[in-house]
mmCIF file of C-alpha atoms in Angstrom:
data_model
loop_
_atom_site.group_PDB
_atom_site.id
_atom_site.type_symbol
_atom_site.label_atom_id
_atom_site.label_comp_id
_atom_site.label_asym_id
_atom_site.label_seq_id
_atom_site.Cartn_x
_atom_site.Cartn_y
_atom_site.Cartn_z
ATOM 1 C CA UNK Q 1 -3.064 -7.985 31.138
ATOM 2 C CA UNK Q 2 0.568 -8.964 30.645
ATOM 3 C CA UNK Q 3 2.314 -6.766 28.096
ATOM 4 C CA UNK Q 4 5.440 -4.664 28.308
ATOM 5 C CA UNK Q 5 5.309 -1.001 27.452
ATOM 6 C CA UNK Q 6 6.611 -0.055 24.021
ATOM 7 C CA UNK Q 7 6.911 3.304 22.307
ATOM 8 C CA UNK Q 8 4.525 4.042 19.429
ATOM 9 C CA UNK Q 9 5.102 6.316 16.455
ATOM 10 C CA UNK Q 10 4.409 6.750 12.778
ATOM 11 C CA UNK Q 11 6.690 7.374 9.813
ATOM 12 C CA UNK Q 12 6.281 7.710 6.041
ATOM 13 C CA UNK Q 13 7.131 4.581 4.066
ATOM 14 C CA UNK Q 14 6.780 3.253 0.551
ATOM 15 C CA UNK Q 15 6.220 -0.026 -1.160
ATOM 16 C CA UNK Q 16 8.479 0.587 -4.124
ATOM 17 C CA UNK Q 17 6.852 0.052 -7.491
ATOM 18 C CA UNK Q 18 8.646 -0.689 -10.700
ATOM 19 C CA UNK Q 19 8.975 -2.506 -13.978
ATOM 20 C CA UNK Q 20 10.436 -5.842 -12.941
ATOM 21 C CA UNK Q 21 13.019 -7.895 -14.807
ATOM 22 C CA UNK Q 22 10.321 -10.204 -16.183
ATOM 23 C CA UNK Q 23 8.310 -7.258 -17.527
ATOM 24 C CA UNK Q 24 5.654 -7.338 -14.793
ATOM 25 C CA UNK Q 25 4.516 -4.153 -13.057
ATOM 26 C CA UNK Q 26 4.605 -3.636 -9.302
ATOM 27 C CA UNK Q 27 2.407 -0.864 -7.896
ATOM 28 C CA UNK Q 28 3.919 2.084 -6.058
ATOM 29 C CA UNK Q 29 2.271 2.692 -2.653
ATOM 30 C CA UNK Q 30 2.956 5.469 -0.168
ATOM 31 C CA UNK Q 31 1.775 4.685 3.345
ATOM 32 C CA UNK Q 32 2.339 5.476 7.001
ATOM 33 C CA UNK Q 33 4.113 2.707 8.879
ATOM 34 C CA UNK Q 34 3.900 1.877 12.584
ATOM 35 C CA UNK Q 35 7.119 2.490 14.519
ATOM 36 C CA UNK Q 36 7.382 0.317 17.611
ATOM 37 C CA UNK Q 37 10.331 0.901 19.931
ATOM 38 C CA UNK Q 38 12.017 2.953 17.220
ATOM 39 C CA UNK Q 39 11.791 0.393 14.389
ATOM 40 C CA UNK Q 40 9.169 -0.252 11.714
ATOM 41 C CA UNK Q 41 6.875 -3.030 12.864
ATOM 42 C CA UNK Q 42 6.874 -4.361 9.302
ATOM 43 C CA UNK Q 43 10.557 -5.269 9.657
ATOM 44 C CA UNK Q 44 9.722 -7.778 12.398
ATOM 45 C CA UNK Q 45 7.641 -9.712 9.859
ATOM 46 C CA UNK Q 46 10.671 -10.757 7.785
ATOM 47 C CA UNK Q 47 10.067 -10.715 4.033
ATOM 48 C CA UNK Q 48 6.466 -9.506 3.989
ATOM 49 C CA UNK Q 49 5.401 -7.441 0.980
ATOM 50 C CA UNK Q 50 2.571 -5.411 2.498
ATOM 51 C CA UNK Q 51 1.387 -1.913 3.419
ATOM 52 C CA UNK Q 52 -0.495 -0.535 6.389
ATOM 53 C CA UNK Q 53 -4.132 0.571 5.986
ATOM 54 C CA UNK Q 54 -2.889 4.172 6.279
ATOM 55 C CA UNK Q 55 -2.086 4.556 2.580
ATOM 56 C CA UNK Q 56 -1.979 7.945 0.878
ATOM 57 C CA UNK Q 57 -3.905 6.856 -2.214
ATOM 58 C CA UNK Q 58 -7.118 5.835 -0.447
ATOM 59 C CA UNK Q 59 -10.001 8.362 -0.426
ATOM 60 C CA UNK Q 60 -9.808 10.839 2.491
ATOM 61 C CA UNK Q 61 -13.017 9.510 4.067
ATOM 62 C CA UNK Q 62 -11.642 5.957 4.125
ATOM 63 C CA UNK Q 63 -8.260 7.134 5.434
ATOM 64 C CA UNK Q 64 -10.011 8.989 8.261
ATOM 65 C CA UNK Q 65 -12.125 5.917 9.016
ATOM 66 C CA UNK Q 66 -8.977 3.776 9.225
ATOM 67 C CA UNK Q 67 -7.359 6.178 11.698
ATOM 68 C CA UNK Q 68 -10.481 6.338 13.855
ATOM 69 C CA UNK Q 69 -10.721 2.549 13.742
ATOM 70 C CA UNK Q 70 -7.195 2.210 15.144
ATOM 71 C CA UNK Q 71 -8.231 4.685 17.868
ATOM 72 C CA UNK Q 72 -11.078 2.259 18.689
ATOM 73 C CA UNK Q 73 -13.690 4.867 17.841
ATOM 74 C CA UNK Q 74 -15.472 2.288 15.661
ATOM 75 C CA UNK Q 75 -16.225 -1.417 15.895
ATOM 76 C CA UNK Q 76 -13.493 -3.851 14.859
ATOM 77 C CA UNK Q 77 -13.811 -4.824 11.177
ATOM 78 C CA UNK Q 78 -12.996 -8.501 11.853
ATOM 79 C CA UNK Q 79 -14.281 -11.077 14.312
ATOM 80 C CA UNK Q 80 -12.680 -11.269 17.751
ATOM 81 C CA UNK Q 81 -11.819 -7.581 17.934
ATOM 82 C CA UNK Q 82 -9.207 -7.946 15.187
ATOM 83 C CA UNK Q 83 -7.870 -5.159 12.957
ATOM 84 C CA UNK Q 84 -5.822 -5.261 9.763
ATOM 85 C CA UNK Q 85 -2.285 -4.047 10.495
ATOM 86 C CA UNK Q 86 -0.763 -4.816 7.071
ATOM 87 C CA UNK Q 87 -2.496 -5.898 3.860
ATOM 88 C CA UNK Q 88 -1.875 -6.714 0.201
ATOM 89 C CA UNK Q 89 -0.223 -3.739 -1.573
ATOM 90 C CA UNK Q 90 -1.885 -4.541 -4.893
ATOM 91 C CA UNK Q 91 -5.557 -5.006 -3.964
ATOM 92 C CA UNK Q 92 -5.968 -4.857 -0.150
ATOM 93 C CA UNK Q 93 -8.184 -7.969 -0.359
ATOM 94 C CA UNK Q 94 -8.214 -10.071 2.807
ATOM 95 C CA UNK Q 95 -8.244 -13.187 0.608
ATOM 96 C CA UNK Q 96 -4.667 -12.338 -0.459
ATOM 97 C CA UNK Q 97 -3.649 -12.424 3.182
ATOM 98 C CA UNK Q 98 -3.183 -9.804 5.866
ATOM 99 C CA UNK Q 99 -1.469 -9.365 9.204
ATOM 100 C CA UNK Q 100 -4.139 -8.792 11.833
ATOM 101 C CA UNK Q 101 -4.080 -8.222 15.568
ATOM 102 C CA UNK Q 102 -6.429 -7.661 18.454
ATOM 103 C CA UNK Q 103 -6.435 -4.007 19.527
ATOM 104 C CA UNK Q 104 -8.043 -3.156 22.854
ATOM 105 C CA UNK Q 105 -8.055 -0.635 25.664
ATOM 106 C CA UNK Q 106 -6.717 -1.404 29.121
ATOM 107 C CA UNK Q 107 -7.366 1.648 31.230
ATOM 108 C CA UNK Q 108 -5.781 4.513 29.340
ATOM 109 C CA UNK Q 109 -3.384 2.192 27.508
ATOM 110 C CA UNK Q 110 -3.796 0.576 24.101
ATOM 111 C CA UNK Q 111 -2.683 -3.029 23.644
ATOM 112 C CA UNK Q 112 -1.872 -4.829 20.382
ATOM 113 C CA UNK Q 113 -1.759 -8.607 20.787
ATOM 114 C CA UNK Q 114 -2.272 -11.974 19.095
ATOM 115 C CA UNK Q 115 -0.723 -11.096 15.731
ATOM 116 C CA UNK Q 116 -1.668 -13.538 12.984
ATOM 117 C CA UNK Q 117 -1.687 -14.094 9.224
ATOM 118 C CA UNK Q 118 -5.320 -14.128 8.153
ATOM 119 C CA UNK Q 119 -7.005 -14.925 4.823
ATOM 120 C CA UNK Q 120 -10.679 -15.157 5.832
ATOM 121 C CA UNK Q 121 -13.071 -14.055 8.560
ATOM 122 C CA UNK Q 122 -11.427 -16.044 11.370
ATOM 123 C CA UNK Q 123 -7.815 -16.070 12.542
ATOM 124 C CA UNK Q 124 -6.186 -19.375 13.517
ATOM 125 C CA UNK Q 125 -3.530 -18.446 16.087
ATOM 126 C CA UNK Q 126 -2.366 -22.027 16.457
ATOM 127 C CA UNK Q 127 -1.653 -22.396 12.751
ATOM 128 C CA UNK Q 128 -0.903 -18.842 11.591
ATOM 129 C CA UNK Q 129 -0.030 -16.873 14.705
ATOM 130 C CA UNK Q 130 3.140 -14.760 14.808
ATOM 131 C CA UNK Q 131 5.011 -16.108 17.812
ATOM 132 C CA UNK Q 132 7.486 -13.723 19.367
ATOM 133 C CA UNK Q 133 5.760 -10.535 18.136
ATOM 134 C CA UNK Q 134 3.941 -8.618 20.841
ATOM 135 C CA UNK Q 135 1.952 -8.102 22.847
ATOM 136 C CA UNK Q 136 2.706 -4.370 22.856
ATOM 137 C CA UNK Q 137 1.330 -1.929 25.398
ATOM 138 C CA UNK Q 138 1.289 1.727 24.337
ATOM 139 C CA UNK Q 139 0.753 4.772 26.547
ATOM 140 C CA UNK Q 140 -2.625 6.216 25.583
ATOM 141 C CA UNK Q 141 -1.455 9.816 25.221
ATOM 142 C CA UNK Q 142 1.437 8.882 22.919
ATOM 143 C CA UNK Q 143 -0.708 6.525 20.848
ATOM 144 C CA UNK Q 144 -3.582 8.981 20.399
ATOM 145 C CA UNK Q 145 -1.294 11.907 19.651
ATOM 146 C CA UNK Q 146 0.491 10.036 16.855
ATOM 147 C CA UNK Q 147 -2.699 8.884 15.131
ATOM 148 C CA UNK Q 148 -4.663 12.098 15.658
ATOM 149 C CA UNK Q 149 -1.838 14.044 13.998
ATOM 150 C CA UNK Q 150 -2.904 12.382 10.725
ATOM 151 C CA UNK Q 151 -6.330 14.024 11.009
ATOM 152 C CA UNK Q 152 -5.186 17.622 11.384
ATOM 153 C CA UNK Q 153 -6.147 20.105 8.721
ATOM 154 C CA UNK Q 154 -2.512 20.690 7.750
ATOM 155 C CA UNK Q 155 -1.802 16.975 7.241
ATOM 156 C CA UNK Q 156 -2.189 17.328 3.462
ATOM 157 C CA UNK Q 157 0.805 19.684 3.392
ATOM 158 C CA UNK Q 158 3.123 16.777 4.154
ATOM 159 C CA UNK Q 159 1.448 14.226 1.874
ATOM 160 C CA UNK Q 160 3.694 12.814 -0.858
ATOM 161 C CA UNK Q 161 3.642 14.440 -4.282
ATOM 162 C CA UNK Q 162 3.267 11.427 -6.557
ATOM 163 C CA UNK Q 163 3.785 13.236 -9.853
ATOM 164 C CA UNK Q 164 6.930 13.535 -11.966
ATOM 165 C CA UNK Q 165 7.977 16.003 -14.664
ATOM 166 C CA UNK Q 166 9.959 14.381 -17.504
ATOM 167 C CA UNK Q 167 12.252 16.636 -19.529
ATOM 168 C CA UNK Q 168 14.278 15.421 -22.486
ATOM 169 C CA UNK Q 169 14.750 15.264 -26.251
ATOM 170 C CA UNK Q 170 13.815 11.627 -26.921
ATOM 171 C CA UNK Q 171 10.042 11.853 -26.968
ATOM 172 C CA UNK Q 172 9.528 8.151 -27.684
ATOM 173 C CA UNK Q 173 11.542 7.168 -24.587
ATOM 174 C CA UNK Q 174 9.739 9.735 -22.428
ATOM 175 C CA UNK Q 175 6.341 8.508 -23.621
ATOM 176 C CA UNK Q 176 7.233 4.901 -22.705
ATOM 177 C CA UNK Q 177 8.564 6.059 -19.342
ATOM 178 C CA UNK Q 178 5.416 8.079 -18.620
ATOM 179 C CA UNK Q 179 3.240 5.073 -19.491
ATOM 180 C CA UNK Q 180 5.269 2.796 -17.196
ATOM 181 C CA UNK Q 181 5.049 5.272 -14.317
ATOM 182 C CA UNK Q 182 1.295 5.670 -14.714
ATOM 183 C CA UNK Q 183 0.911 1.886 -14.761
ATOM 184 C CA UNK Q 184 2.422 1.644 -11.268
ATOM 185 C CA UNK Q 185 0.502 4.604 -9.841
ATOM 186 C CA UNK Q 186 2.823 7.576 -10.400
ATOM 187 C CA UNK Q 187 1.612 10.526 -12.461
ATOM 188 C CA UNK Q 188 3.938 11.803 -15.192
ATOM 189 C CA UNK Q 189 4.010 14.779 -17.575
ATOM 190 C CA UNK Q 190 6.391 15.452 -20.481
ATOM 191 C CA UNK Q 191 7.828 18.882 -21.315
ATOM 192 C CA UNK Q 192 10.823 20.524 -23.003
ATOM 193 C CA UNK Q 193 11.300 22.859 -20.020
ATOM 194 C CA UNK Q 194 9.395 24.508 -17.167
ATOM 195 C CA UNK Q 195 9.101 27.968 -18.731
ATOM 196 C CA UNK Q 196 5.688 29.544 -18.283
ATOM 197 C CA UNK Q 197 4.323 26.771 -16.052
ATOM 198 C CA UNK Q 198 2.234 28.303 -13.219
ATOM 199 C CA UNK Q 199 3.688 27.961 -9.742
ATOM 200 C CA UNK Q 200 0.675 26.005 -8.481
ATOM 201 C CA UNK Q 201 1.302 23.349 -11.140
ATOM 202 C CA UNK Q 202 4.998 23.096 -10.295
ATOM 203 C CA UNK Q 203 4.068 22.527 -6.646
ATOM 204 C CA UNK Q 204 2.345 19.292 -7.639
ATOM 205 C CA UNK Q 205 5.580 17.553 -8.661
ATOM 206 C CA UNK Q 206 7.745 15.447 -6.400
ATOM 207 C CA UNK Q 207 10.597 14.916 -8.864
ATOM 208 C CA UNK Q 208 12.025 16.174 -12.146
ATOM 209 C CA UNK Q 209 13.782 13.758 -14.489
ATOM 210 C CA UNK Q 210 16.355 15.011 -16.992
ATOM 211 C CA UNK Q 211 17.224 13.030 -20.075
ATOM 212 C CA UNK Q 212 20.896 12.743 -20.975
ATOM 213 C CA UNK Q 213 20.455 15.160 -23.898
ATOM 214 C CA UNK Q 214 19.370 18.045 -21.653
ATOM 215 C CA UNK Q 215 22.272 20.467 -21.271
ATOM 216 C CA UNK Q 216 23.386 22.211 -18.109
ATOM 217 C CA UNK Q 217 21.829 25.498 -19.168
ATOM 218 C CA UNK Q 218 18.432 23.839 -19.580
ATOM 219 C CA UNK Q 219 18.736 22.066 -16.246
ATOM 220 C CA UNK Q 220 19.566 25.282 -14.426
ATOM 221 C CA UNK Q 221 16.563 27.024 -15.990
ATOM 222 C CA UNK Q 222 14.257 24.300 -14.684
ATOM 223 C CA UNK Q 223 15.785 24.501 -11.224
ATOM 224 C CA UNK Q 224 15.267 28.278 -11.165
ATOM 225 C CA UNK Q 225 11.604 27.832 -12.094
ATOM 226 C CA UNK Q 226 11.039 25.485 -9.168
ATOM 227 C CA UNK Q 227 13.007 27.750 -6.822
ATOM 228 C CA UNK Q 228 10.758 30.663 -7.794
ATOM 229 C CA UNK Q 229 7.714 28.509 -7.070
ATOM 230 C CA UNK Q 230 9.120 27.813 -3.600
ATOM 231 C CA UNK Q 231 8.938 24.055 -3.961
ATOM 232 C CA UNK Q 232 11.653 21.507 -3.221
ATOM 233 C CA UNK Q 233 11.772 18.582 -5.625
ATOM 234 C CA UNK Q 234 14.155 15.709 -6.248
ATOM 235 C CA UNK Q 235 16.198 16.023 -9.463
ATOM 236 C CA UNK Q 236 17.025 12.816 -11.304
ATOM 237 C CA UNK Q 237 19.694 12.578 -14.009
ATOM 238 C CA UNK Q 238 18.589 9.644 -16.128
ATOM 239 C CA UNK Q 239 21.404 7.115 -16.372
ATOM 240 C CA UNK Q 240 20.335 5.563 -19.679
ATOM 241 C CA UNK Q 241 17.245 5.201 -21.931
ATOM 242 C CA UNK Q 242 16.239 1.957 -20.202
ATOM 243 C CA UNK Q 243 12.685 2.135 -18.849
ATOM 244 C CA UNK Q 244 12.988 -0.220 -15.819
ATOM 245 C CA UNK Q 245 16.216 1.516 -14.830
ATOM 246 C CA UNK Q 246 14.663 5.003 -15.055
ATOM 247 C CA UNK Q 247 11.614 3.881 -13.095
ATOM 248 C CA UNK Q 248 13.904 2.552 -10.364
ATOM 249 C CA UNK Q 249 15.759 5.883 -10.227
ATOM 250 C CA UNK Q 250 12.474 7.736 -9.882
ATOM 251 C CA UNK Q 251 11.227 5.384 -7.150
ATOM 252 C CA UNK Q 252 14.401 6.065 -5.205
ATOM 253 C CA UNK Q 253 13.990 9.836 -5.657
ATOM 254 C CA UNK Q 254 10.373 9.751 -4.434
ATOM 255 C CA UNK Q 255 11.237 7.790 -1.290
ATOM 256 C CA UNK Q 256 10.616 10.178 1.618
ATOM 257 C CA UNK Q 257 10.968 7.559 4.357
ATOM 258 C CA UNK Q 258 13.658 8.251 6.990
ATOM 259 C CA UNK Q 259 16.976 6.714 5.948
ATOM 260 C CA UNK Q 260 17.381 4.953 9.303
ATOM 261 C CA UNK Q 261 14.055 3.146 8.765
ATOM 262 C CA UNK Q 262 14.817 1.622 5.369
ATOM 263 C CA UNK Q 263 15.657 -2.005 4.775
ATOM 264 C CA UNK Q 264 18.192 -1.420 2.019
ATOM 265 C CA UNK Q 265 20.631 1.301 3.021
ATOM 266 C CA UNK Q 266 23.593 0.954 0.668
ATOM 267 C CA UNK Q 267 24.531 -0.269 -2.808
ATOM 268 C CA UNK Q 268 28.019 -0.330 -4.314
ATOM 269 C CA UNK Q 269 28.625 -1.589 -7.846
ATOM 270 C CA UNK Q 270 32.263 -2.008 -8.862
ATOM 271 C CA UNK Q 271 34.771 -4.559 -10.131
ATOM 272 C CA UNK Q 272 32.094 -7.016 -11.197
ATOM 273 C CA UNK Q 273 30.474 -7.124 -7.758
ATOM 274 C CA UNK Q 274 27.435 -5.643 -6.066
ATOM 275 C CA UNK Q 275 27.827 -4.735 -2.398
ATOM 276 C CA UNK Q 276 24.658 -4.167 -0.381
ATOM 277 C CA UNK Q 277 23.764 -3.425 3.216
ATOM 278 C CA UNK Q 278 20.367 -4.327 4.703
ATOM 279 C CA UNK Q 279 18.959 -3.661 8.159
ATOM 280 C CA UNK Q 280 16.642 -6.655 8.562
ATOM 281 C CA UNK Q 281 16.083 -10.060 7.000
ATOM 282 C CA UNK Q 282 14.348 -9.617 3.652
ATOM 283 C CA UNK Q 283 14.208 -10.692 0.044
ATOM 284 C CA UNK Q 284 16.677 -8.892 -2.226
ATOM 285 C CA UNK Q 285 16.617 -8.783 -6.020
ATOM 286 C CA UNK Q 286 19.681 -7.642 -7.957
ATOM 287 C CA UNK Q 287 19.360 -6.882 -11.660
ATOM 288 C CA UNK Q 288 21.984 -5.685 -14.115
ATOM 289 C CA UNK Q 289 21.063 -3.589 -17.163
ATOM 290 C CA UNK Q 290 23.539 -3.132 -19.991
ATOM 291 C CA UNK Q 291 23.603 -1.088 -23.176
ATOM 292 C CA UNK Q 292 25.622 -2.603 -26.026
ATOM 293 C CA UNK Q 293 27.306 -0.689 -28.844
ATOM 294 C CA UNK Q 294 24.052 -0.532 -30.792
ATOM 295 C CA UNK Q 295 22.202 0.831 -27.731
ATOM 296 C CA UNK Q 296 20.254 -2.377 -27.276
ATOM 297 C CA UNK Q 297 19.254 -3.231 -23.708
ATOM 298 C CA UNK Q 298 20.335 -6.483 -22.037
ATOM 299 C CA UNK Q 299 18.846 -7.514 -18.694
ATOM 300 C CA UNK Q 300 20.344 -9.995 -16.192
ATOM 301 C CA UNK Q 301 18.696 -10.795 -12.870
ATOM 302 C CA UNK Q 302 21.687 -12.292 -11.096
ATOM 303 C CA UNK Q 303 20.355 -12.642 -7.546
ATOM 304 C CA UNK Q 304 16.931 -13.195 -5.992
ATOM 305 C CA UNK Q 305 16.855 -14.528 -2.448
ATOM 306 C CA UNK Q 306 16.374 -13.848 1.241
ATOM 307 C CA UNK Q 307 19.372 -12.428 3.101
ATOM 308 C CA UNK Q 308 19.923 -11.687 6.801
ATOM 309 C CA UNK Q 309 20.721 -8.222 8.079
ATOM 310 C CA UNK Q 310 24.255 -7.047 7.389
ATOM 311 C CA UNK Q 311 26.633 -6.432 4.502
ATOM 312 C CA UNK Q 312 26.779 -8.755 1.508
ATOM 313 C CA UNK Q 313 28.838 -8.978 -1.688
ATOM 314 C CA UNK Q 314 27.481 -10.761 -4.731
ATOM 315 C CA UNK Q 315 29.465 -11.384 -7.893
ATOM 316 C CA UNK Q 316 28.173 -10.856 -11.426
ATOM 317 C CA UNK Q 317 28.745 -12.835 -14.575
ATOM 318 C CA UNK Q 318 31.362 -10.969 -16.630
ATOM 319 C CA UNK Q 319 29.089 -10.748 -19.691
ATOM 320 C CA UNK Q 320 26.461 -8.800 -17.718
ATOM 321 C CA UNK Q 321 28.739 -5.840 -17.019
ATOM 322 C CA UNK Q 322 30.449 -5.292 -20.360
ATOM 323 C CA UNK Q 323 30.133 -1.777 -21.717
ATOM 324 C CA UNK Q 324 27.744 0.660 -20.020
ATOM 325 C CA UNK Q 325 26.121 -1.229 -17.137
ATOM 326 C CA UNK Q 326 23.891 -0.394 -14.171
ATOM 327 C CA UNK Q 327 22.758 -2.317 -11.096
ATOM 328 C CA UNK Q 328 19.301 -2.126 -9.498
ATOM 329 C CA UNK Q 329 18.905 -3.482 -5.967
ATOM 330 C CA UNK Q 330 15.331 -3.956 -4.765
ATOM 331 C CA UNK Q 331 13.662 -4.975 -1.516
ATOM 332 C CA UNK Q 332 9.975 -4.758 -0.638
ATOM 333 C CA UNK Q 333 10.395 -1.157 0.504
ATOM 334 C CA UNK Q 334 13.503 0.291 -1.113
ATOM 335 C CA UNK Q 335 15.140 0.541 -4.530
ATOM 336 C CA UNK Q 336 18.728 1.702 -5.114
ATOM 337 C CA UNK Q 337 20.488 2.197 -8.444
ATOM 338 C CA UNK Q 338 24.193 2.525 -9.225
ATOM 339 C CA UNK Q 339 26.293 2.573 -12.429
ATOM 340 C CA UNK Q 340 28.886 -0.159 -12.520
ATOM 341 C CA UNK Q 341 32.281 1.277 -11.683
ATOM 342 C CA UNK Q 342 35.602 -0.027 -12.932
#
């Protein structure tokens, strides 16, 4: 069987959720991505919004079944020995489309070949095959070791903590923020501080969000509580009482994927321009949020298109950056937020 050897690994990844500029919700998904020759396999599929079947929010029995399936310890779920490699992040329904491939053993090696886009029980390689991707041959020991590591008893210790503690004085804003987070699959609780909260509860949070009205003394008290509980969390200083903006900040804080394996690696917002750096061809959305003198929110989506890897500068309309303004840059896997500098 003709296939060159490639390295195989796994790494945490996210499909960033959020409240989009048009008011729609996009679900947050944590998953384990496949790393082939040091790069996420998903990046070779251009602008595909998808997640692997190794998602953290599926029941443990199904997650285990998915791992064992990839180890070929169960029959292939699709005709022709095909397995789902990436599926719809919202519903995981094959009818929405999925990337599938044949996975088979060749001696001690595992081979992934004949990648295709599939929407029903049969794959049409002539019409929907991914030319130029694979076949990949993986050393059996490396392949098995990576996947079996997900089944160890201590695997839960490294699972993402998808819950956020919201601390602030504006209860109405916090309630709207909590509702938005829950709508995209992130748990949220509201509190004035962390005093008296049992350590085991604090260990369930992945991030703490401070409203702008929370003083330094209050922030330090919360940090001490988490330090005493022995848990490391991300601390987010809310830029402004704008729900989509705060959700984007939280998504960025919860992103545990390695920095070198992200599509969007840099955002600069200054002098009426947004500067971004991306590592592979993908769709990029740039949205400006502005507070006027009466604290009303104005939203401007000023770019939405596919860009090649590299650095890009995109200008904004002057009216979108008057006063207190913020830029959100979003790809299928990463969200970055920056205040507009002068």
